Tab-separated table of C-alpha atoms and ligand atoms in Angstrom:
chain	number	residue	atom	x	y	z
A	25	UNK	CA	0.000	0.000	0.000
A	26	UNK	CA	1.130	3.084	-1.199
A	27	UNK	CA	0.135	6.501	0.863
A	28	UNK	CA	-1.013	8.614	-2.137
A	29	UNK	CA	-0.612	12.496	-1.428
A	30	UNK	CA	-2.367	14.958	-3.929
A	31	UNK	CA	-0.515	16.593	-7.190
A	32	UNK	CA	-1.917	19.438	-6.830
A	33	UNK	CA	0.326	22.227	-7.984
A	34	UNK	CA	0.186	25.515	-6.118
A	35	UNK	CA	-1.187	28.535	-8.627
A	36	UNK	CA	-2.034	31.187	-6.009
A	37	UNK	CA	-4.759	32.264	-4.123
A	38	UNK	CA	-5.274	34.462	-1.492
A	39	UNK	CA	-6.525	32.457	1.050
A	40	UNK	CA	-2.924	30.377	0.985
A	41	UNK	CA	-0.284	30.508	3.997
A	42	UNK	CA	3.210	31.378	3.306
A	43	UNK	CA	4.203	27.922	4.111
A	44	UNK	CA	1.826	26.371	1.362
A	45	UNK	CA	3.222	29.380	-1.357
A	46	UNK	CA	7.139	28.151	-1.224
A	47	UNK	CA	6.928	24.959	-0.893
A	48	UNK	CA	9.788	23.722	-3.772
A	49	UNK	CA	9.844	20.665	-3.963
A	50	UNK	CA	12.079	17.806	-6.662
A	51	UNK	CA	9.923	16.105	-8.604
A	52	UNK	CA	10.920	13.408	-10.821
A	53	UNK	CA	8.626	13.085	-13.930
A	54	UNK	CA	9.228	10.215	-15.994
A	55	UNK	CA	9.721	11.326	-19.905
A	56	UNK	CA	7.433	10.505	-22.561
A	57	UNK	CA	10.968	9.039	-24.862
A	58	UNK	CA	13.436	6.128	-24.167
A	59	UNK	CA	16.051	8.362	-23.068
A	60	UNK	CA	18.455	7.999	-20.371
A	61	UNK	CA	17.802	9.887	-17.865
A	62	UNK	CA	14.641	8.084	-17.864
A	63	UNK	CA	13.029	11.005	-15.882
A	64	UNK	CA	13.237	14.661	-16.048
A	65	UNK	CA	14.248	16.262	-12.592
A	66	UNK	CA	11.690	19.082	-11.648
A	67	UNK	CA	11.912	22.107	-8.771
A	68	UNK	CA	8.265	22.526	-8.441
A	69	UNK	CA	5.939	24.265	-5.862
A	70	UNK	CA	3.815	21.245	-4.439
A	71	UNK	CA	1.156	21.485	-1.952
A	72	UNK	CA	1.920	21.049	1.873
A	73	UNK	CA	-0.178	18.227	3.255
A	74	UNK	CA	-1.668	18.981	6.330
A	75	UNK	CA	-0.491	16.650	9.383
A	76	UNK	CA	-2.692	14.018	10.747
A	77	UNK	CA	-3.069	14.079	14.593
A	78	UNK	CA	0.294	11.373	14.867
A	79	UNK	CA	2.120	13.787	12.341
A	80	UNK	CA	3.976	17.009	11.873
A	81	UNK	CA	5.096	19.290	9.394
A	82	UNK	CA	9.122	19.399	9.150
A	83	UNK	CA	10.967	22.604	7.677
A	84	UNK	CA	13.735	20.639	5.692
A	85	UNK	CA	16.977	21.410	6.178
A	86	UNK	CA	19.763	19.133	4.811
A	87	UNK	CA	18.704	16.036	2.788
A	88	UNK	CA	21.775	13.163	1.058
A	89	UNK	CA	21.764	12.381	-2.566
A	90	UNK	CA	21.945	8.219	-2.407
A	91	UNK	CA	22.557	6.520	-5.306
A	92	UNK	CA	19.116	4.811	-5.006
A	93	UNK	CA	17.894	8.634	-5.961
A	94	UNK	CA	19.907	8.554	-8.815
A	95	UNK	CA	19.142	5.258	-9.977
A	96	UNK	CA	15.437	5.888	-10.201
A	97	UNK	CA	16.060	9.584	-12.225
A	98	UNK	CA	18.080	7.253	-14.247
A	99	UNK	CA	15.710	4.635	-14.986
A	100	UNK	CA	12.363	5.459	-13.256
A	101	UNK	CA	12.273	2.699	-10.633
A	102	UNK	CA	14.326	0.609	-8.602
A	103	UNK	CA	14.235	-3.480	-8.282
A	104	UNK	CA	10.865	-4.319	-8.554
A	105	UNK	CA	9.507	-0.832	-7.289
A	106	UNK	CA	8.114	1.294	-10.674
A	107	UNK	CA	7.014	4.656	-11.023
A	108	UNK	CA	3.880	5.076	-11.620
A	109	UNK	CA	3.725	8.912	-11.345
A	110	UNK	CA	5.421	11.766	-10.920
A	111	UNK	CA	7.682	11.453	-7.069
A	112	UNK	CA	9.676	13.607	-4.837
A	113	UNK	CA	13.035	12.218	-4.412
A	114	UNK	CA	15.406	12.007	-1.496
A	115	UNK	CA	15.103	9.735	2.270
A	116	UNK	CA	18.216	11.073	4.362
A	117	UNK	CA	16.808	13.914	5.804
A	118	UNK	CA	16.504	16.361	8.387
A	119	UNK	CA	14.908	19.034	9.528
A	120	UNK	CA	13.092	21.599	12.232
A	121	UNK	CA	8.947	21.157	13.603
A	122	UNK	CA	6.817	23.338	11.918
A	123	UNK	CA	3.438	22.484	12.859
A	124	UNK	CA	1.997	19.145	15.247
A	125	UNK	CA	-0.517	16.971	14.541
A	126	UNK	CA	-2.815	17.226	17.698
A	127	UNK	CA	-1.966	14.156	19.209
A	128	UNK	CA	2.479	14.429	19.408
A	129	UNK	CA	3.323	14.466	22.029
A	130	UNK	CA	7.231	14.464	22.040
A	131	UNK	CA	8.056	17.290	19.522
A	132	UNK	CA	7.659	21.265	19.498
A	133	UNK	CA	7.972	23.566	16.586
A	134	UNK	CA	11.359	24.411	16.600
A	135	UNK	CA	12.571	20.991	17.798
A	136	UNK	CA	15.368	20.013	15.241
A	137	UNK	CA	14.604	15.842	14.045
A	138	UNK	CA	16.242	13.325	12.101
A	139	UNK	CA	13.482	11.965	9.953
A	140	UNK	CA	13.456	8.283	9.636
A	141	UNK	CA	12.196	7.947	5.761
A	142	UNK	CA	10.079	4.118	6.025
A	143	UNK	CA	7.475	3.189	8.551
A	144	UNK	CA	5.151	0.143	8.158
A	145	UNK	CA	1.369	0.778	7.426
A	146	UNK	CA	0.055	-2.148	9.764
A	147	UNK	CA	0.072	-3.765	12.525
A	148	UNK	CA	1.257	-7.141	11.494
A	149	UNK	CA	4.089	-9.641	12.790
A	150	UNK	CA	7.038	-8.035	11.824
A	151	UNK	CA	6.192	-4.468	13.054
A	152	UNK	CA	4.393	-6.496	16.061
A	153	UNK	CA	8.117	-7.729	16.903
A	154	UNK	CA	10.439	-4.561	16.136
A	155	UNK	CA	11.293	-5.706	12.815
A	156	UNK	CA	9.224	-2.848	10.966
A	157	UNK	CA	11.677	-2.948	8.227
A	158	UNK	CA	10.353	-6.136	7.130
A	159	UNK	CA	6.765	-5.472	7.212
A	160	UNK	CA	4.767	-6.437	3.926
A	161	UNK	CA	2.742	-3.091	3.929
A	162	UNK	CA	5.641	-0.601	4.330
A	163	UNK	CA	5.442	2.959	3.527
A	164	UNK	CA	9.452	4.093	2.309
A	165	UNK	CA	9.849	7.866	1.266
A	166	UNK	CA	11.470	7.783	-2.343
A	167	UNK	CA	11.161	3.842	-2.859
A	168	UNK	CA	8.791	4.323	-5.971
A	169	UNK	CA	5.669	5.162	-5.646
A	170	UNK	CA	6.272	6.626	-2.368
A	171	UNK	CA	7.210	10.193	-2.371
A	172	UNK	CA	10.240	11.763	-0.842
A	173	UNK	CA	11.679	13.824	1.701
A	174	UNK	CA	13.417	16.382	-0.505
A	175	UNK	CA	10.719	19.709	-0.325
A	176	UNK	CA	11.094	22.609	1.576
A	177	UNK	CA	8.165	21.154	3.783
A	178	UNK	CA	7.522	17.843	4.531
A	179	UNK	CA	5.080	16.179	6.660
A	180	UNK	CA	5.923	12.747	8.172
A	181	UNK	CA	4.745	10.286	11.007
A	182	UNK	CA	5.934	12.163	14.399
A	183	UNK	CA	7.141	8.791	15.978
A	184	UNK	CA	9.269	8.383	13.070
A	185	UNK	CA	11.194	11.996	13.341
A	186	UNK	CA	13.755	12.143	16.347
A	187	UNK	CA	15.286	15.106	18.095
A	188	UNK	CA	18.735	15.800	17.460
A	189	UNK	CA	20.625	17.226	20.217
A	190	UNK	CA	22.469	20.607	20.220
A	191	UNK	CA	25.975	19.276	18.967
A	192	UNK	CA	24.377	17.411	16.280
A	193	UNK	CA	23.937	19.222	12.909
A	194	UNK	CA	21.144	18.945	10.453
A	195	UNK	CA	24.163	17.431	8.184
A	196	UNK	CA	24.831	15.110	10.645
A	197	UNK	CA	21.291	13.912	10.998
A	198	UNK	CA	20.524	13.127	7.412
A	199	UNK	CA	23.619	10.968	7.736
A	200	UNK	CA	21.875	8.859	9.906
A	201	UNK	CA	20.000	7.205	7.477
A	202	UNK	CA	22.882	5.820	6.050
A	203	UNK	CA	24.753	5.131	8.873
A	204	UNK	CA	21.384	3.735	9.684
A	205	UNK	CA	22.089	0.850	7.082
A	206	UNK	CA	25.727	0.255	8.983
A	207	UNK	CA	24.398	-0.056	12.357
A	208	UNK	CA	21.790	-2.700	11.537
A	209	UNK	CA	24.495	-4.738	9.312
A	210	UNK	CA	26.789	-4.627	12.643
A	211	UNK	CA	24.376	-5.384	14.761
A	212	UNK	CA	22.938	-8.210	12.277
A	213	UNK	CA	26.291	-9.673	12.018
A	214	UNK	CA	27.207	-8.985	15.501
A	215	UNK	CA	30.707	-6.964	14.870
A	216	UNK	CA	32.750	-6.849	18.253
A	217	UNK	CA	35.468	-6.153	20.219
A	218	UNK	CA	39.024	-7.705	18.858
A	219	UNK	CA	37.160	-8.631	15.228
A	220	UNK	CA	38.772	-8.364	11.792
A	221	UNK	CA	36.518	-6.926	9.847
A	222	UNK	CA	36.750	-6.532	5.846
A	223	UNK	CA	34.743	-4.157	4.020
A	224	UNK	CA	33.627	-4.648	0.606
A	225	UNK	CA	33.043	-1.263	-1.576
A	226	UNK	CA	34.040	2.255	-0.156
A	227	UNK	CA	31.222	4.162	-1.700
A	228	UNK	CA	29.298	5.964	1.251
A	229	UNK	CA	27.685	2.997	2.893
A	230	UNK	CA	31.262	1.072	3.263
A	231	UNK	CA	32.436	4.528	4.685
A	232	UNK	CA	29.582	4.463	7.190
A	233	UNK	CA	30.376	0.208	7.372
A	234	UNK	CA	33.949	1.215	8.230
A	235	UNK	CA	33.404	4.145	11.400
A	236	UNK	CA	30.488	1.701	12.819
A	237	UNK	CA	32.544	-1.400	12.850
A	238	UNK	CA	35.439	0.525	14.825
A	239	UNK	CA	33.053	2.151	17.234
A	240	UNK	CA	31.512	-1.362	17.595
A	241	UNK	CA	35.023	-2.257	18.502
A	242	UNK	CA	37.141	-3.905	15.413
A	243	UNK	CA	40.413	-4.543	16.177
A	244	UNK	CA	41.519	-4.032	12.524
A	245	UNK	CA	39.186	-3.039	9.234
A	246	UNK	CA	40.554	-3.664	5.801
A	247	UNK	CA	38.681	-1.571	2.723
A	248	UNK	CA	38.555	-3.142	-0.312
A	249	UNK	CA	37.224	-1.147	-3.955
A	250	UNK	CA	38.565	-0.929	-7.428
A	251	UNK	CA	38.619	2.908	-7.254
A	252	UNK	CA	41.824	3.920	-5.873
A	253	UNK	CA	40.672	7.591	-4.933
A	254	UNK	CA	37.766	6.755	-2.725
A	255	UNK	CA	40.252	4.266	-0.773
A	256	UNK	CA	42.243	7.429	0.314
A	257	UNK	CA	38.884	8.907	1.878
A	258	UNK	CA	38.940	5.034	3.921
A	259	UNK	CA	42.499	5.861	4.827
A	260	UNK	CA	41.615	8.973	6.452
A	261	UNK	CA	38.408	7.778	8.368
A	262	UNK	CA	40.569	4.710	10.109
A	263	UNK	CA	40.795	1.902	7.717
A	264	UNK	CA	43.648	-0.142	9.162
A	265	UNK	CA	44.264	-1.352	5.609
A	266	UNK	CA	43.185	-0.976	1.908
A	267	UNK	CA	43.412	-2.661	-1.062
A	268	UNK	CA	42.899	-1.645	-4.700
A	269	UNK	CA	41.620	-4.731	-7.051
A	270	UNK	CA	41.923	-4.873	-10.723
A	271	UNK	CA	38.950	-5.487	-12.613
A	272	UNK	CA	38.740	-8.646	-13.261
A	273	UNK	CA	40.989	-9.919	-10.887
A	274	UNK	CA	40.035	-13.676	-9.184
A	275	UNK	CA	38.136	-13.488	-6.143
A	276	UNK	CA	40.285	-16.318	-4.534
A	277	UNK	CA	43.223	-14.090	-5.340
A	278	UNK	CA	41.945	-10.953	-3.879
A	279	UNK	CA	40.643	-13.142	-0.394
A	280	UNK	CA	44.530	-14.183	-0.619
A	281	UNK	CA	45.633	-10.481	-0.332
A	282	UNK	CA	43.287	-9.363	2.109
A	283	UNK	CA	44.584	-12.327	4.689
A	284	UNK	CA	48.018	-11.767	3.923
A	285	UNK	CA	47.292	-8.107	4.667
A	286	UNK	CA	44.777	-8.277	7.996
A	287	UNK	CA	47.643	-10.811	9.131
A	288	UNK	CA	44.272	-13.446	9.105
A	289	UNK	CA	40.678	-14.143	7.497
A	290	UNK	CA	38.487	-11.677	8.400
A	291	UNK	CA	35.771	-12.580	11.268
A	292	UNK	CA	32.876	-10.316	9.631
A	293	UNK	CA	32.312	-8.845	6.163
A	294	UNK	CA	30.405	-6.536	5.320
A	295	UNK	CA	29.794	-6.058	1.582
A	296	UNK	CA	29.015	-3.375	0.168
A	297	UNK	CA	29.505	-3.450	-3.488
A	298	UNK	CA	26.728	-5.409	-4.687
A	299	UNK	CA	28.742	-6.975	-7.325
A	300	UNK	CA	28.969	-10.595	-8.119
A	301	UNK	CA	32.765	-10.214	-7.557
A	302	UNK	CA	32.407	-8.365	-4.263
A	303	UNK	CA	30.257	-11.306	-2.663
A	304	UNK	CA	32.194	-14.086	-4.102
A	305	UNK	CA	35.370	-12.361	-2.707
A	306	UNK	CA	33.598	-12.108	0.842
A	307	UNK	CA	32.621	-15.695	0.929
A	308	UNK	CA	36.476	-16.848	0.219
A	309	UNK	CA	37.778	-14.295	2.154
A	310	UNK	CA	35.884	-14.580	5.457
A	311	UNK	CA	36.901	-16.674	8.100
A	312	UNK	CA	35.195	-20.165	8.588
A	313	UNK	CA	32.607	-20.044	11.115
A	314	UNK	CA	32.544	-16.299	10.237
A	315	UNK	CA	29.643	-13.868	9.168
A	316	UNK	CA	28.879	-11.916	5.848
A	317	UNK	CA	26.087	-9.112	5.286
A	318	UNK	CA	24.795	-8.535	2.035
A	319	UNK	CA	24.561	-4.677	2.027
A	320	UNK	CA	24.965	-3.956	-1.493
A	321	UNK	CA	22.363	-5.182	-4.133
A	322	UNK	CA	22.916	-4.888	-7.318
A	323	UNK	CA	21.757	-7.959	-9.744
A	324	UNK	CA	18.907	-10.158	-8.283
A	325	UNK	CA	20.786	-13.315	-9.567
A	326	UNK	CA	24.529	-14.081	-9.447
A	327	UNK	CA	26.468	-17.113	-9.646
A	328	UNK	CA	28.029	-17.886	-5.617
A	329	UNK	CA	30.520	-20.531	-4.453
A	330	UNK	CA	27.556	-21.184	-1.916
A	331	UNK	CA	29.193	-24.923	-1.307
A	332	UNK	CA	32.475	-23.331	-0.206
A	333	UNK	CA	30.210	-21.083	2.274
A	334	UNK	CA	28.565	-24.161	3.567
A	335	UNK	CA	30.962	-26.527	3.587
A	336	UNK	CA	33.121	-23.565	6.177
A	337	UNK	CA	29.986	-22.075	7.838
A	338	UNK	CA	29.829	-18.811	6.877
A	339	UNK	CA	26.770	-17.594	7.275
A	340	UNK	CA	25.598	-15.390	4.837
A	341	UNK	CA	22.841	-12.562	6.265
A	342	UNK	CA	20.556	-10.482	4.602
A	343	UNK	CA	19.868	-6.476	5.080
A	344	UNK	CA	16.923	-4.850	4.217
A	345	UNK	CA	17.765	-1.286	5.167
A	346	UNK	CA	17.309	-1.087	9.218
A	347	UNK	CA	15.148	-0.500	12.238
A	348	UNK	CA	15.699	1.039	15.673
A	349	UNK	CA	18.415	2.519	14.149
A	350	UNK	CA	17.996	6.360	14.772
A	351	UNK	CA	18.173	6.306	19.027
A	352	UNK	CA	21.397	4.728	18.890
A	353	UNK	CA	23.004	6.764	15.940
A	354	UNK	CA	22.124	9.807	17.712
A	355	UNK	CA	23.947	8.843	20.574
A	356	UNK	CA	27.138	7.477	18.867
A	357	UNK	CA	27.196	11.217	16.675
A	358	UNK	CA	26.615	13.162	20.397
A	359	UNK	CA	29.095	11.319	21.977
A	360	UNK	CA	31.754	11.429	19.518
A	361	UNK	CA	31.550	7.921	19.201
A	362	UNK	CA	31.548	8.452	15.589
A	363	UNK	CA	32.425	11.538	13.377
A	364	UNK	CA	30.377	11.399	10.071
A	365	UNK	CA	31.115	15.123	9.248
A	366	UNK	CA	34.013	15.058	6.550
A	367	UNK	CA	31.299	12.645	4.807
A	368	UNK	CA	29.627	15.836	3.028
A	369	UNK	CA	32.171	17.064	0.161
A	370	UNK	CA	29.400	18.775	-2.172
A	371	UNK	CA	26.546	21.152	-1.124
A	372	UNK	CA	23.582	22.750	-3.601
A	373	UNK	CA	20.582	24.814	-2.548
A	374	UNK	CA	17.209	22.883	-3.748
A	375	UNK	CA	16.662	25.149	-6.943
A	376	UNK	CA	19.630	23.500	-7.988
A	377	UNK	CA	18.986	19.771	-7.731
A	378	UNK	CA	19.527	19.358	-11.342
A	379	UNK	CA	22.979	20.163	-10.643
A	380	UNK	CA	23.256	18.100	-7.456
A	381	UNK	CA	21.923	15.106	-9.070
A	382	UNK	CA	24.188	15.235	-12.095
A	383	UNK	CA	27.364	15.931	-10.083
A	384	UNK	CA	26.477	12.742	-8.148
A	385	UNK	CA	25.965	10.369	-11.281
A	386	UNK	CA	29.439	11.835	-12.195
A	387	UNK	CA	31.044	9.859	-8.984
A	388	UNK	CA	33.263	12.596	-8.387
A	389	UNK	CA	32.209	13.457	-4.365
A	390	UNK	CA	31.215	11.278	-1.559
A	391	UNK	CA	28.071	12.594	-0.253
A	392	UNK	CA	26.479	15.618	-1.708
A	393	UNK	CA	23.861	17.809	0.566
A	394	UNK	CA	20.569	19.427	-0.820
A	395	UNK	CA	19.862	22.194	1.506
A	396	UNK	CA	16.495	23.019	1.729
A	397	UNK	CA	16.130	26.327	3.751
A	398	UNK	CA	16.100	29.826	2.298
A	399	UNK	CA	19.321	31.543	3.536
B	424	572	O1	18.989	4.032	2.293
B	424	572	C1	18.086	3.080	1.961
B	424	572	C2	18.487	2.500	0.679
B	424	572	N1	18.116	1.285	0.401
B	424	572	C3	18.519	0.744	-0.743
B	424	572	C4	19.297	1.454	-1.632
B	424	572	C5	19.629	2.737	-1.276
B	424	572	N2	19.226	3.271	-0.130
B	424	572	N3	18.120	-0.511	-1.026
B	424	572	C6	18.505	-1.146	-2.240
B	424	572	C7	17.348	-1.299	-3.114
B	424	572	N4	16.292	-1.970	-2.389
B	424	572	S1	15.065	-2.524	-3.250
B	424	572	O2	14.621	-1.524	-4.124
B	424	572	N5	15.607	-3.763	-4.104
B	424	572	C8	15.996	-4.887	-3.384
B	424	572	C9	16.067	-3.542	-5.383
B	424	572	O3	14.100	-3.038	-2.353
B	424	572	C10	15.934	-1.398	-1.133
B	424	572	C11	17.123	-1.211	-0.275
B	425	ZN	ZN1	19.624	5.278	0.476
């Protein structure tokens, strides 16, 4: 189930409030031609919904670029998710209160949140038991057909926005929901202290895989990509070791190099490329009786030595996303537990998402910002 807000396009009246009269918003509108970019990126004035008693109405501030975002500009959906309309784009977000719903409780106007972009729509067993993320009737801001977070106002569940503490910036907070994804892989793999850990892909979420598997106390993380220049970046955030493959290069060569360099198999992997190399490298190259998380997606079928997993018991464990996430994050960012901040290399106001969105697809930054707030 889908919550379907109204396209209605603001054209003036009197009666409107300032809040409804600037509210730009980025639309992506699928074309009518098979052209890459599949969808035209549009800075339009959108309506502001009003909040439900559970809801309220967040002033954006700072919302991520994931490549998810750019995937469905690029081809208008994602796995089996499919546009069906025009969509706002963007789900790492975060903002200030603008308006309650009757009912919150927690939050104030002015209260700066974290927004945490998917909530499920029911009550069933998964929500029932804390895992909301696995819920079959989920609502996911920017998972196609669900719209986004990236407006100038934005109204979401109020259970699902958290307050961020002075020290934490609105930069900071949209970071969660990536960091989001690392948390929930360590925890799902159960990263501690003393572990070799080896992480697959240093794109943002092997960045956000490396910090959380030190705070959760790795001894030693090796970062493994084929990009040479985003392995510097895992240098300077604490990778104890990286190593550059060549394309094309044999998995069972590469699991060689990262023992020989680790000094021993990893105990956890987190991969993050979602390549067919990148998981058949973790499966040689983590330690029997050892754990891998499958972070990165990429093609729904690929060929796996899944005999040579068995036959060593690795166990190989799913992520979909994350839940209970945001508490904790917000904690490790206030404490200094973790420093996400050199993260953000790129920043664009909203008019100029165009921009943001093509600098992104270029590869050339880590995380580019969208700042949503007039100056
Ligand atoms: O931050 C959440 C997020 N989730 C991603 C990708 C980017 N950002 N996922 C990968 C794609 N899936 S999917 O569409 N699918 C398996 C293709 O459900 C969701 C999780
Ligand atoms: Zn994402």
């Amino acid at each position: 189930m889908q919550v379907q807000l109204s396209w209605v396009q603001i054209t003036g009246s009197n009666k409107m409030t300032s809040l409804q009269q600037e509210n730009t918003s980025v639309v992506l509108h699928k074309r009518d031609r098979e052209e890459k970019p599949l969808c035209d990126i549009v800075v339009e004035n959108l309506k502001v919904r009003e909040p439900a008693d559970n809801e309220v109405i967040v002033r954006m501030n700072s919302v991520g670029i994931c490549g998810s975002d750019v995937h469905i500009w690029m081809t208008s959906g994602i796995g089996h998710f499919m546009m069906n309309g025009p969509m706002v784009a963007g789900h790492e977000a975060s903002g200030t209160i603008e308006k309650c719903g009757n009912k919150v409780k927690h939050l104030k106007p002015g209260d700066r949140v974290a927004i945490e972009p998917g909530y499920p729509l029911t009550e069933d067993e998964f929500s029932k038991s804390g895992r909301y993320n696995l819920s079959e009737d989920l609502f996911f801001g920017s998972a196609p057909p669900d719209n986004g977070l990236l407006q100038r106002y934005y109204t979401h569940r109020a259970d699902f926005c958290y307050k961020l503490p002075d020290n934490v910036s609105f930069e900071e907070g949209a970071l969660i929901e990536p960091l989001s994804v690392a948390i929930h892989s360590c925890r799902r793999v159960g990263v501690t202290l003393g572990h070799r850990v080896l992480v697959l892909g240093s794109g943002p979420i092997g960045l956000v895989s490396l910090l959380v598997a030190k705070a959760y106390g790795a001894a030693s993380v090796i970062v493994v990509d084929i990009l040479a220049s985003r392995l510097e970046k895992a240098k300077e955030l604490g990778a104890n070791f990286t190593l550059e493959v060549k394309a094309g290069e044999k998995p069972q060569e590469t699991a060689r190099k990262i023992k020989e360099l680790l000094g021993g198999m990893p105990d956890r992997t987190l991969e993050c490329t979602g390549s067919e190399a990148g998981l058949q490298t973790g499966i040689y190259a983590t330690k029997s009786g050892g754990r891998l998380a499958v972070i990165g997606v990429g093609e729904s079928n690929k060929t796996l030595p899944i005999v040579h997993a068995a036959m060593r018991e690795v166990d190989i464990i799913g992520i979909f996303r994350y839940c209970n996430t945001w508490p904790a994050a917000i904690n490790m960012l206030a404490s200094g537990q973790i420093d996400v901040k050199s993260l953000v290399t790129h920043r664009f106001p909203i008019e100029k998402a165009q921009e943001a969105f093509e600098f992104t697809r270029g590869g050339k930054g880590i995380k580019v910002m969208i700042k949503c707030e007039k100056d």
